Amino acid sequence: MSYYIGIDVGGTTIKGAIIDSAGKLYGEDSVVTGKGEEIVKGIAAVCGRLIALIGKGEKIVGVGIGCAGVIDGENGVVAQANNLQLKNFPLAKKVEERVHLPVKITNDANAAALGEAKFGAGKEYRDSILVTLGTGVGGGVVIDGKLFEGNKSAGAELGHMVIERGGNRCSCGRRGCFEAYSSATALIKRTKWAMEEDVSSAMWQSCTSDTAKGRTAFDYADTDIAAHEVVEWYIKYLACGLVNLANIFRPQIIMLGGGVSNQGENLTVPLQQILDREVFAGFYAPVKVATATLGSKAGAFGAAALWID
Amino acid sequence: MSYYIGIDVGGTTIKGAIIDSAGKLYGEDSVVTGKGEEIVKGIAAVCGRLIALIGKGEKIVGVGIGCAGVIDGENGVVAQANNLQLKNFPLAKKVEERVHLPVKITNDANAAALGEAKFGAGKEYRDSILVTLGTGVGGGVVIDGKLFEGNKSAGAELGHMVIERGGNRCSCGRRGCFEAYSSATALIKRTKWAMEEDVSSAMWQSCTSDTAKGRTAFDYADTDIAAHEVVEWYIKYLACGLVNLANIFRPQIIMLGGGVSNQGENLTVPLQQILDREVFAGFYAPVKVATATLGSKAGAFGAAALWID
């Protein structure tokens, strides 16, 4: 029997999981994320406890790490991860020295995409995309069952595709990026704006504009015009980005992850209608839209899957 | 010695070439494109003459065909090609029956991208994109030296990425697609509009607004405000689409083909500046922009390359 360790290095927590090639979970562990070198210690501690869960003599094939930031997977180096205070940091090698197992690394969004593709909503499909609707819009692309990363693993920056030239400012410096409209951040900003514009909106019943959440507009969309408009606005832009990705990559499925994806069919039903109508030659090669299913486990599962064919 | 035949089936001409694995050309041939079954005959005639150019006993590995339309490469079927009057047409099998060589097919834009990647401006790079600026905006994507096609070969529809939501109508039915701004058609439309708006423009010296061409605005851009504005407008949108593609695929090089690419450095110099400034983490993995070099031969060379590892 062979086992695989997956590690998801996020801004606040390092999460680990040990699985088999079918994605069966044998143990989980986590630790608070430190800065710089402490991250290596944290990963080693998590790996150590996961290894201890498995009987001696069992084979652990390798450790996969999904890490926030710009990752040079080919060389095992974190090129830049500001939140983690890592720069040109040979993470794979440093973890190998402590854990005595071979290590592969990738970007955390890519790892999540591979996890969902192998063991989540995409497991029936060869070609899939995960789009995460969180603080930003992240995601990853799996082609023929393999993670697509681009040169120096710098591709698949799906959130930084301009869909409205000259539009809202994005964190990347450009205007009108997909992320500037379809992130939870953008949804909340629009919700606040709509509330402030319409003091009669029912949205004021559950929160102030300071405490509005990604779900606020969805909660009142059936009965309140202002809330309904926010949801329509959000879906319109999200659909625009997804149709673009369908035309560019033509996956069999696009999966939605991140906080906003908890809206489930409130999103997938109208989005599927738009995709069916607007995707280029969609009659010939339709693209399904679905909610991701692994939640916060996707990253660690996908990181482990870097070792699974 | 092994040889490879490449066939480029366009709306007006079927072009063929026979090359070796290094892209050395041993012969070319062409015939007027017929409709439906006549296309099979035309391809067979071209193949026959190319085969005759090579001595008996020499090995011809296979025939690659790049064909306009929606192509199901895996099954060798032209799913739909309106101009050629083909629908669910088993082109590969029909050509095999006549030519007695194995046949692979792909979309004509994909074939051109593979040709430029293997033997043209992209030959030094593993990851490249060809963007053709012609009647529409087409192109293809080569990842790790292999053509990327998406599910049922329906991906890489790079022209049908919305960059200005709600903008100009595109042939695909959506509004604001890259193609609706960066095709030669869009450039000419904008040139006519600028001429009609400014009867003092120097552009009137070479043509009427009815006979304006893709090059008209470029010809007068140095001395005429209206022409300069058209060029600025064109480059701004083209750059927006190219930065998107750089962020999504992160190739090492984006090559420009099609009629408008004859502007050479008039395009590549300002575009490179914008890419260097705007591509996400471009400092880490820069993307070069260059003019394609194979011209109208790219399609046949790339089709042949379907057989070359």
Coordinates of C-alpha atoms in Angstrom, one line a residue:
Chain A
M1 CA 0.0 0.0 0.0
S2 CA 1.3 3.5 -0.9
Y3 CA 0.5 6.7 0.9
Y4 CA 0.8 10.4 -0.1
I5 CA 1.2 13.4 2.1
G6 CA -0.4 16.7 1.0
I7 CA 0.3 20.1 2.7
D8 CA -1.6 23.3 2.2
V9 CA 0.3 26.4 3.3
G10 CA -2.1 29.2 3.8
G11 CA -1.7 32.6 5.4
T12 CA -2.9 31.5 8.8
T13 CA -2.8 27.7 8.9
I14 CA -0.6 24.9 7.5
K15 CA -2.9 21.9 6.9
G16 CA -1.8 18.4 6.1
A17 CA -3.5 15.2 5.0
I18 CA -2.3 11.7 4.3
I19 CA -4.2 9.8 1.6
D20 CA -4.0 6.8 -0.7
S21 CA -4.1 6.9 -4.5
A22 CA -7.8 6.7 -4.5
G23 CA -8.1 9.8 -2.2
K24 CA -9.0 7.9 0.9
L25 CA -8.1 10.0 4.0
Y26 CA -5.9 8.3 6.7
G27 CA -5.2 11.3 8.8
E28 CA -5.1 15.1 9.1
D29 CA -3.1 17.6 11.1
S30 CA -2.5 21.3 11.2
V31 CA -0.3 24.0 12.8
V32 CA -0.4 27.8 12.8
T33 CA 1.6 29.3 9.9
G34 CA 4.8 31.0 11.0
K35 CA 7.0 33.3 8.9
G36 CA 10.1 32.4 6.8
E37 CA 12.1 29.4 8.2
E38 CA 9.4 28.7 10.7
I39 CA 7.2 27.5 7.9
V40 CA 9.7 24.7 7.2
K41 CA 9.5 23.6 10.8
G42 CA 5.7 23.7 10.8
I43 CA 5.5 21.6 7.7
A44 CA 8.0 19.1 9.1
A45 CA 6.0 18.8 12.3
V46 CA 2.8 18.2 10.5
C47 CA 4.5 15.6 8.2
G48 CA 6.1 13.9 11.3
R49 CA 2.7 13.4 13.0
L50 CA 1.1 12.2 9.7
I51 CA 3.9 9.7 9.2
A52 CA 3.4 8.4 12.7
L53 CA -0.2 7.6 11.9
I54 CA 0.9 5.1 9.3
G55 CA 2.4 1.8 10.4
K56 CA 6.1 1.3 10.1
G57 CA 7.2 -0.3 6.8
E58 CA 4.4 1.3 4.9
K59 CA 5.5 3.2 1.8
I60 CA 5.0 7.0 1.7
V61 CA 5.7 8.0 -1.9
G62 CA 6.2 11.8 -1.3
V63 CA 5.1 15.1 0.1
G64 CA 3.2 17.6 -2.0
I65 CA 3.0 21.2 -0.9
G66 CA 0.5 23.8 -2.1
C67 CA 1.8 27.2 -1.1
A68 CA 0.4 30.7 -1.5
G69 CA 2.5 33.0 -3.7
V70 CA 4.5 32.8 -6.9
I71 CA 5.9 29.3 -7.0
D72 CA 8.6 27.9 -9.3
G73 CA 7.5 24.2 -9.1
E74 CA 10.2 23.0 -11.5
N75 CA 12.9 24.1 -9.1
G76 CA 10.9 23.6 -5.9
V77 CA 11.4 27.3 -5.0
V78 CA 8.9 29.9 -3.6
A79 CA 9.8 32.8 -5.8
Q80 CA 7.8 35.3 -3.8
A81 CA 5.1 35.0 -1.1
N82 CA 4.8 38.3 0.7
N83 CA 2.4 37.1 3.4
L84 CA 4.7 34.3 4.3
Q85 CA 7.8 36.5 4.1
L86 CA 9.4 34.1 1.6
K87 CA 11.5 35.1 -1.4
N88 CA 13.6 32.9 -3.6
F89 CA 13.1 30.3 -0.9
P90 CA 14.1 26.6 -1.7
L91 CA 11.1 25.2 0.2
A92 CA 11.1 21.7 -1.4
K93 CA 14.8 21.1 -0.6
K94 CA 14.5 22.4 3.0
V95 CA 11.5 20.2 3.7
E96 CA 13.2 17.2 2.1
E97 CA 16.2 17.7 4.5
R98 CA 13.9 17.5 7.5
V99 CA 11.3 14.9 6.4
H100 CA 13.6 12.6 4.3
L101 CA 10.9 12.2 1.6
P102 CA 10.9 13.7 -1.9
V103 CA 8.9 17.0 -2.1
K104 CA 7.0 18.7 -4.9
I105 CA 5.5 22.1 -4.6
T106 CA 2.9 24.2 -6.5
N107 CA 0.8 27.2 -6.0
D108 CA -2.1 26.7 -3.4
A109 CA -4.8 27.5 -6.0
N110 CA -3.3 25.0 -8.4
A111 CA -3.2 22.4 -5.7
A112 CA -6.9 23.0 -4.9
A113 CA -7.8 22.6 -8.6
L114 CA -5.9 19.3 -8.8
G115 CA -7.6 18.1 -5.6
E116 CA -11.1 18.9 -6.9
A117 CA -10.2 17.4 -10.3
K118 CA -8.9 14.1 -8.9
F119 CA -11.1 13.6 -5.9
G120 CA -13.9 16.2 -5.9
A121 CA -16.5 17.6 -8.3
G122 CA -14.2 16.9 -11.3
K123 CA -13.3 13.3 -10.7
E124 CA -15.4 12.1 -13.7
Y125 CA -13.7 14.5 -16.1
R126 CA -10.3 14.8 -17.8
D127 CA -10.4 18.5 -18.3
S128 CA -11.6 20.8 -15.5
I129 CA -11.1 24.3 -14.1
L130 CA -11.6 25.4 -10.5
V131 CA -12.5 29.0 -10.0
T132 CA -12.3 30.1 -6.3
L133 CA -14.5 33.1 -5.3
G134 CA -12.9 34.3 -2.2
T135 CA -10.8 37.3 -1.2
G136 CA -9.6 37.2 -4.7
V137 CA -10.5 35.1 -7.7
G138 CA -8.0 32.2 -7.9
G139 CA -8.1 28.9 -9.5
G140 CA -6.3 26.3 -11.6
V141 CA -6.6 24.3 -14.7
V142 CA -6.3 20.5 -15.2
I143 CA -5.8 19.3 -18.7
D144 CA -5.9 15.5 -19.5
G145 CA -5.7 14.9 -15.7
K146 CA -2.5 16.9 -15.3
L147 CA -2.1 20.3 -13.7
F148 CA -1.4 23.1 -16.2
E149 CA 1.0 25.6 -14.8
G150 CA 2.5 27.6 -17.7
N151 CA 6.1 28.8 -17.9
K152 CA 7.8 28.8 -14.5
S153 CA 4.4 27.8 -13.1
A154 CA 3.2 31.4 -13.5
G155 CA 0.2 30.7 -15.6
A156 CA -3.5 30.1 -14.7
E157 CA -3.8 33.5 -13.2
L158 CA -7.5 33.3 -14.0
G159 CA -8.6 36.2 -11.9
H160 CA -6.3 38.6 -13.7
M161 CA -8.1 38.5 -17.0
V162 CA -9.7 41.8 -17.9
I163 CA -13.4 41.5 -18.8
E164 CA -14.3 45.2 -18.6
R165 CA -11.5 47.3 -20.0
G166 CA -11.1 50.5 -18.0
G167 CA -13.3 49.2 -15.3
N168 CA -12.8 48.6 -11.5
R169 CA -9.2 48.8 -10.2
C170 CA -7.7 45.3 -9.5
S171 CA -5.0 44.5 -6.9
C172 CA -2.7 43.6 -9.8
G173 CA -2.7 47.2 -11.0
R174 CA -4.9 46.8 -14.1
R175 CA -8.5 47.8 -14.4
G176 CA -11.5 45.6 -15.0
C177 CA -10.1 42.2 -14.0
F178 CA -12.4 39.2 -13.4
E179 CA -11.3 39.4 -9.8
A180 CA -12.4 43.0 -9.4
Y181 CA -16.0 41.8 -10.1
S182 CA -16.3 38.2 -9.1
S183 CA -14.3 38.0 -5.8
A184 CA -16.2 37.9 -2.5
T185 CA -14.5 41.3 -1.8
A186 CA -16.1 42.8 -4.9
L187 CA -19.5 41.3 -4.1
I188 CA -19.4 42.7 -0.6
K189 CA -18.3 46.1 -1.9
R190 CA -21.2 46.2 -4.3
T191 CA -23.6 45.0 -1.5
K192 CA -22.5 47.9 0.7
W193 CA -22.9 50.3 -2.1
A194 CA -26.4 49.1 -2.9
M195 CA -27.4 49.3 0.8
E196 CA -26.1 52.8 1.1
E197 CA -27.9 53.8 -2.0
D198 CA -31.3 52.3 -0.9
V199 CA -32.0 52.8 2.9
S200 CA -35.3 51.0 2.4
S201 CA -33.6 47.8 1.3
A202 CA -34.4 44.7 3.4
M203 CA -30.7 44.0 3.6
W204 CA -30.4 46.5 6.5
Q205 CA -32.4 44.1 8.6
S206 CA -29.5 41.7 9.1
C207 CA -26.5 43.9 9.0
T208 CA -25.1 47.4 8.6
S209 CA -23.2 48.3 5.5
D210 CA -20.1 47.8 7.6
T211 CA -21.0 44.2 8.5
A212 CA -22.4 43.2 5.1
K213 CA -21.2 39.7 3.9
G214 CA -21.0 37.9 0.6
R215 CA -24.3 36.1 1.4
T216 CA -26.2 39.3 2.4
A217 CA -27.5 40.1 -1.1
F218 CA -28.4 36.4 -1.8
D219 CA -30.3 36.2 1.5
Y220 CA -32.7 38.9 0.4
A221 CA -32.7 38.6 -3.4
D222 CA -36.1 37.0 -3.6
T223 CA -38.0 39.8 -1.9
D224 CA -35.8 43.0 -2.2
I225 CA -35.1 44.9 -5.4
A226 CA -31.7 46.3 -4.3
A227 CA -30.5 42.8 -3.2
H228 CA -31.8 41.2 -6.4
E229 CA -29.9 43.8 -8.5
V230 CA -26.7 43.0 -6.6
V231 CA -27.1 39.3 -7.3
E232 CA -27.9 39.9 -11.0
W233 CA -24.9 42.2 -11.3
Y234 CA -22.6 39.6 -9.7
I235 CA -23.9 36.7 -11.8
K236 CA -23.6 38.7 -15.0
Y237 CA -19.9 39.4 -14.5
L238 CA -19.1 35.9 -13.1
A239 CA -20.8 34.4 -16.2
C240 CA -18.7 36.6 -18.5
G241 CA -15.5 35.4 -17.0
L242 CA -16.6 31.7 -17.0
V243 CA -17.7 31.8 -20.6
N244 CA -14.3 33.3 -21.5
L245 CA -12.6 30.4 -19.7
A246 CA -14.9 27.9 -21.4
N247 CA -13.9 29.4 -24.8
I248 CA -10.2 29.5 -23.9
F249 CA -9.7 26.1 -22.3
R250 CA -12.9 24.2 -23.2
P251 CA -12.9 22.0 -20.1
Q252 CA -15.7 19.5 -19.5
I253 CA -16.5 21.1 -16.2
I254 CA -15.9 24.4 -14.4
M255 CA -16.1 24.1 -10.6
L256 CA -16.8 26.9 -8.2
G257 CA -15.0 27.1 -4.9
G258 CA -14.4 29.7 -2.2
G259 CA -16.9 31.3 0.1
V260 CA -19.3 32.6 -2.4
S261 CA -19.7 29.1 -3.9
N262 CA -21.7 28.2 -0.8
Q263 CA -24.6 29.8 -2.7
G264 CA -24.7 26.5 -4.7
E265 CA -27.6 26.4 -7.1
N266 CA -28.3 30.1 -6.7
L267 CA -25.2 30.4 -8.8
T268 CA -24.9 27.2 -10.8
V269 CA -28.5 27.2 -12.2
P270 CA -28.4 30.7 -13.8
L271 CA -24.7 30.3 -14.8
Q272 CA -25.4 27.0 -16.6
Q273 CA -28.1 28.7 -18.6
I274 CA -25.8 31.5 -19.7
L275 CA -22.9 29.1 -20.5
D276 CA -25.3 26.9 -22.6
R277 CA -26.4 30.0 -24.5
E278 CA -23.0 31.9 -24.9
V279 CA -20.1 29.4 -25.1
F280 CA -18.6 29.3 -28.6
A281 CA -19.8 26.1 -30.3
G282 CA -21.3 25.0 -27.0
F283 CA -23.7 22.7 -28.8
Y284 CA -20.7 20.7 -29.9
A285 CA -18.7 20.6 -26.6
P286 CA -20.8 21.8 -23.7
V287 CA -19.3 23.0 -20.4
K288 CA -20.9 22.0 -17.1
V289 CA -20.7 24.3 -14.1
A290 CA -20.9 22.8 -10.6
T291 CA -20.0 23.6 -7.0
A292 CA -16.7 22.2 -5.7
T293 CA -17.1 19.5 -3.1
L294 CA -13.9 19.2 -1.1
G295 CA -14.1 22.6 0.6
S296 CA -11.0 23.4 2.6
K297 CA -9.5 20.0 2.0
A298 CA -9.0 20.5 -1.7
G299 CA -5.6 22.1 -1.3
A300 CA -4.0 19.3 0.8
F301 CA -5.6 16.6 -1.3
G302 CA -4.4 18.2 -4.5
A303 CA -0.9 18.7 -3.1
A304 CA -0.7 15.0 -2.3
A305 CA -2.0 14.3 -5.8
L306 CA 1.1 15.9 -7.3
W307 CA 2.6 12.4 -6.6
I308 CA -0.3 10.4 -8.0
D309 CA -0.5 9.6 -11.7
Chain B
M1 CA 14.9 9.6 -44.0
S2 CA 11.3 10.4 -43.0
Y3 CA 9.0 12.9 -44.6
Y4 CA 5.7 14.5 -43.4
I5 CA 2.9 16.0 -45.4
G6 CA 1.0 19.0 -44.2
I7 CA -2.3 20.2 -45.7
D8 CA -3.9 23.6 -45.0
V9 CA -7.6 23.6 -46.0
G10 CA -8.7 27.2 -46.3
G11 CA -11.9 28.8 -47.7
T12 CA -10.3 29.4 -51.1
T13 CA -7.2 27.2 -51.4
I14 CA -6.0 23.9 -50.3
K15 CA -2.2 24.2 -49.7
G16 CA 0.2 21.3 -49.2
A17 CA 3.8 20.9 -48.2
I18 CA 6.2 18.0 -47.6
I19 CA 8.9 18.5 -45.0
D20 CA 11.3 16.6 -42.9
S21 CA 11.4 16.5 -39.1
A22 CA 13.6 19.7 -39.0
G23 CA 11.1 21.6 -41.1
K24 CA 13.1 21.5 -44.3
L25 CA 10.7 22.0 -47.2
Y26 CA 10.9 19.4 -50.1
G27 CA 7.9 20.5 -52.1
E28 CA 4.7 22.5 -52.2
D29 CA 1.4 22.2 -54.1
S30 CA -2.0 23.7 -54.0
V31 CA -5.5 23.4 -55.5
V32 CA -8.7 25.5 -55.4
T33 CA -10.9 24.5 -52.4
G34 CA -14.1 22.7 -53.5
K35 CA -17.2 22.0 -51.4
G36 CA -18.0 18.8 -49.5
E37 CA -16.6 15.6 -51.0
E38 CA -14.6 17.6 -53.6
I39 CA -12.3 18.7 -50.7
V40 CA -11.3 15.0 -50.2
K41 CA -10.4 14.8 -53.9
G42 CA -8.5 18.1 -53.7
I43 CA -6.4 16.9 -50.7
A44 CA -5.7 13.6 -52.4
A45 CA -4.5 15.3 -55.6
V46 CA -2.2 17.6 -53.6
C47 CA -0.9 14.6 -51.6
G48 CA -0.3 12.6 -54.8
R49 CA 1.8 15.3 -56.3
L50 CA 3.8 15.8 -53.1
I51 CA 4.4 12.0 -52.8
A52 CA 5.6 11.9 -56.4
L53 CA 8.3 14.5 -55.5
I54 CA 9.9 12.1 -53.1
G55 CA 11.8 9.1 -54.4
K56 CA 10.2 5.7 -54.2
G57 CA 11.1 3.7 -51.1
E58 CA 11.4 6.9 -48.9
K59 CA 9.2 6.8 -45.8
I60 CA 6.3 9.2 -45.5
V61 CA 5.1 9.0 -41.9
G62 CA 1.7 10.6 -42.3
V63 CA -0.5 13.4 -43.5
G64 CA -1.6 16.2 -41.2
I65 CA -4.5 18.4 -42.1
G66 CA -5.4 21.8 -40.7
C67 CA -9.0 22.6 -41.6
A68 CA -11.2 25.6 -41.0
G69 CA -14.2 25.0 -38.7
V70 CA -15.0 23.0 -35.6
I71 CA -12.7 19.9 -35.7
D72 CA -12.9 16.8 -33.6
G73 CA -9.3 15.8 -33.9
E74 CA -9.6 12.7 -31.7
N75 CA -12.1 11.1 -34.1
G76 CA -10.7 12.8 -37.3
V77 CA -14.1 14.4 -37.9
V78 CA -15.0 17.9 -39.2
A79 CA -17.9 18.6 -36.8
Q80 CA -18.9 21.8 -38.6
A81 CA -17.3 24.0 -41.3
N82 CA -20.0 26.1 -42.9
N83 CA -17.8 27.7 -45.6
L84 CA -16.7 24.3 -46.7
Q85 CA -20.1 22.7 -46.5
L86 CA -18.9 20.0 -44.2
K87 CA -20.8 18.7 -41.2
N88 CA -20.0 15.6 -39.1
F89 CA -17.6 14.7 -42.0
P90 CA -15.0 11.9 -41.3
L91 CA -12.3 13.8 -43.2
A92 CA -9.3 11.8 -41.8
K93 CA -10.8 8.4 -42.8
K94 CA -11.9 9.6 -46.2
V95 CA -8.4 10.9 -47.0
E96 CA -6.7 7.8 -45.6
E97 CA -8.8 5.7 -48.0
R98 CA -7.5 7.6 -51.0
V99 CA -3.9 8.4 -49.9
H100 CA -3.1 5.2 -48.1
L101 CA -1.2 7.1 -45.3
P102 CA -2.4 7.7 -41.8
V103 CA -4.1 11.1 -41.3
K104 CA -4.5 13.4 -38.4
I105 CA -6.6 16.6 -38.4
T106 CA -6.8 19.8 -36.4
N107 CA -8.3 23.2 -36.7
D108 CA -6.4 25.5 -39.2
A109 CA -5.6 28.1 -36.5
N110 CA -4.2 25.4 -34.2
A111 CA -2.1 24.0 -37.1
A112 CA -0.6 27.5 -37.8
A113 CA 0.2 27.9 -34.1
L114 CA 2.0 24.5 -34.1
G115 CA 3.9 25.4 -37.3
E116 CA 5.1 28.7 -35.8
A117 CA 6.0 27.0 -32.5
K118 CA 8.1 24.2 -34.1
F119 CA 9.6 26.0 -37.1
G120 CA 8.9 29.7 -36.9
A121 CA 9.2 32.5 -34.4
G122 CA 8.6 30.1 -31.5
K123 CA 11.2 27.5 -32.3
E124 CA 13.4 28.4 -29.3
Y125 CA 10.5 28.2 -26.8
R126 CA 8.5 25.3 -25.2
D127 CA 5.4 27.4 -24.5
S128 CA 4.0 29.7 -27.2
I129 CA 0.8 31.3 -28.4
L130 CA 0.0 32.4 -31.9
V131 CA -2.6 35.2 -32.2
T132 CA -3.7 35.8 -35.8
L133 CA -5.0 39.3 -36.6
G134 CA -7.1 38.7 -39.7
T135 CA -10.7 38.6 -40.7
G136 CA -11.2 37.4 -37.1
V137 CA -8.8 36.8 -34.3
G138 CA -7.7 33.2 -34.2
G139 CA -4.8 31.4 -32.8
G140 CA -3.6 28.5 -31.0
V141 CA -1.6 27.5 -27.9
V142 CA 1.4 25.2 -27.6
I143 CA 2.3 23.9 -24.2
D144 CA 5.5 22.0 -23.6
G145 CA 5.9 21.6 -27.4
K146 CA 2.5 20.1 -27.8
L147 CA -0.7 21.6 -29.3
F148 CA -3.3 22.4 -26.6
E149 CA -6.8 21.8 -28.0
G150 CA -9.2 21.4 -25.0
N151 CA -12.1 19.0 -24.8
K152 CA -13.2 17.7 -28.3
S153 CA -10.5 20.1 -29.7
A154 CA -12.9 23.0 -29.0
G155 CA -10.6 25.1 -26.9
A156 CA -8.2 27.9 -27.7
E157 CA -10.9 30.1 -29.1
L158 CA -8.7 33.1 -28.1
G159 CA -10.7 35.6 -30.1
H160 CA -13.9 34.9 -28.2
M161 CA -12.7 36.2 -24.8
V162 CA -14.7 39.3 -23.7
I163 CA -12.4 42.1 -22.9
E164 CA -15.0 44.9 -22.8
R165 CA -18.3 43.6 -21.4
G166 CA -21.3 45.1 -23.2
G167 CA -19.0 46.4 -26.0
N168 CA -18.9 45.8 -29.7
R169 CA -20.9 43.0 -31.1
C170 CA -18.9 39.9 -32.1
S171 CA -19.7 37.3 -34.7
C172 CA -20.1 34.7 -31.9
G173 CA -23.1 36.6 -30.6
R174 CA -21.5 38.0 -27.5
R175 CA -20.4 41.6 -27.0
G176 CA -16.9 42.9 -26.4
C177 CA -14.9 40.0 -27.6
F178 CA -11.1 40.4 -28.3
E179 CA -12.0 39.7 -32.0
A180 CA -14.4 42.6 -32.1
Y181 CA -11.5 45.0 -31.4
S182 CA -8.3 43.3 -32.6
S183 CA -9.2 41.7 -35.9
A184 CA -8.3 43.4 -39.2
T185 CA -12.0 43.8 -39.7
A186 CA -12.4 45.8 -36.5
L187 CA -9.3 47.9 -37.3
I188 CA -10.7 48.8 -40.8
K189 CA -14.1 49.6 -39.3
R190 CA -12.5 52.0 -36.8
T191 CA -10.4 53.5 -39.6
K192 CA -13.4 54.2 -41.7
W193 CA -15.2 55.7 -38.8
A194 CA -12.2 58.0 -38.0
M195 CA -12.0 59.1 -41.6
E196 CA -15.6 59.9 -41.8
E197 CA -15.4 61.8 -38.6
D198 CA -12.4 63.9 -39.8
V199 CA -12.5 65.0 -43.4
S200 CA -9.2 66.8 -43.0
S201 CA -7.4 63.5 -42.1
A202 CA -4.5 62.7 -44.3
M203 CA -5.9 59.2 -44.6
W204 CA -8.2 60.4 -47.4
Q205 CA -5.1 60.9 -49.6
S206 CA -4.6 57.2 -50.2
C207 CA -8.1 55.9 -50.1
T208 CA -11.8 56.6 -49.6
S209 CA -13.5 55.2 -46.5
D210 CA -14.8 52.5 -48.7
T211 CA -11.3 51.3 -49.7
A212 CA -9.6 51.8 -46.3
K213 CA -7.3 48.9 -45.4
G214 CA -5.8 47.6 -42.2
R215 CA -2.6 49.5 -42.9
T216 CA -4.2 52.8 -43.7
A217 CA -4.1 54.2 -40.1
F218 CA -0.5 52.9 -39.6
D219 CA 0.6 54.6 -42.8
Y220 CA -0.4 58.1 -41.6
A221 CA 0.0 57.6 -37.8
D222 CA 3.2 59.7 -37.6
T223 CA 1.7 62.9 -39.1
D224 CA -2.1 62.7 -38.7
I225 CA -4.0 62.9 -35.5
A226 CA -7.0 60.9 -36.6
A227 CA -4.7 58.1 -37.9
H228 CA -2.6 58.2 -34.7
E229 CA -5.7 57.8 -32.6
V230 CA -6.9 54.8 -34.5
V231 CA -3.5 53.1 -34.0
E232 CA -3.5 54.0 -30.3
W233 CA -7.0 52.6 -30.0
Y234 CA -6.0 49.4 -31.8
I235 CA -2.9 48.8 -29.7
K236 CA -4.7 49.5 -26.4
Y237 CA -7.3 46.7 -27.0
L238 CA -4.8 44.3 -28.6
A239 CA -2.5 44.8 -25.6
C240 CA -5.4 44.1 -23.2
G241 CA -6.1 40.8 -24.9
L242 CA -2.5 39.8 -25.0
V243 CA -1.9 40.6 -21.3
N244 CA -4.9 38.4 -20.5
L245 CA -3.5 35.5 -22.5
A246 CA -0.1 36.0 -20.8
N247 CA -1.7 35.8 -17.4
I248 CA -3.9 32.8 -18.3
F249 CA -1.3 30.7 -20.2
R250 CA 2.1 32.3 -19.3
P251 CA 3.8 31.3 -22.5
Q252 CA 7.4 32.4 -23.1
I253 CA 6.4 34.1 -26.3
I254 CA 3.3 35.4 -28.0
M255 CA 3.5 35.5 -31.8
L256 CA 1.4 37.8 -34.0
G257 CA 0.2 36.5 -37.3
G258 CA -2.4 37.5 -39.9
G259 CA -2.4 40.6 -42.1
V260 CA -2.1 43.2 -39.4
S261 CA 1.1 41.6 -38.1
N262 CA 2.8 43.0 -41.2
Q263 CA 3.1 46.2 -39.1
G264 CA 6.0 44.4 -37.3
E265 CA 7.7 46.7 -34.8
N266 CA 4.9 49.3 -35.1
L267 CA 3.0 46.7 -33.0
T268 CA 5.6 44.7 -31.2
V269 CA 7.5 47.6 -29.6
P270 CA 4.6 49.3 -27.9
L271 CA 3.0 45.9 -27.1
Q272 CA 6.2 44.7 -25.4
Q273 CA 6.3 47.8 -23.2
I274 CA 2.7 47.2 -22.1
L275 CA 3.3 43.5 -21.4
D276 CA 6.4 44.3 -19.4
R277 CA 4.4 46.7 -17.3
E278 CA 1.1 44.9 -16.9
V279 CA 1.6 41.1 -16.9
F280 CA 1.0 39.6 -13.5
A281 CA 4.4 38.8 -11.9
G282 CA 6.0 39.6 -15.2
F283 CA 9.3 40.4 -13.5
Y284 CA 9.4 36.7 -12.6
A285 CA 8.3 35.1 -15.9
P286 CA 8.4 37.7 -18.7
V287 CA 6.5 37.2 -21.9
K288 CA 8.0 38.2 -25.2
V289 CA 5.9 39.4 -28.1
A290 CA 7.1 38.9 -31.7
T291 CA 5.9 38.7 -35.3
A292 CA 5.3 35.3 -36.7
T293 CA 7.8 34.3 -39.4
L294 CA 6.2 31.6 -41.5
G295 CA 3.4 33.6 -43.0
S296 CA 1.0 31.6 -45.1
K297 CA 3.1 28.5 -44.8
A298 CA 2.5 28.1 -41.0
G299 CA -0.7 26.1 -41.4
A300 CA 0.8 23.4 -43.7
F301 CA 4.0 23.1 -41.7
G302 CA 2.1 22.8 -38.5
A303 CA -0.3 20.2 -39.9
A304 CA 2.7 18.1 -40.9
A305 CA 4.1 18.7 -37.4
L306 CA 1.1 16.8 -35.9
W307 CA 3.2 13.7 -36.8
I308 CA 6.5 15.1 -35.5
D309 CA 7.4 14.6 -31.8

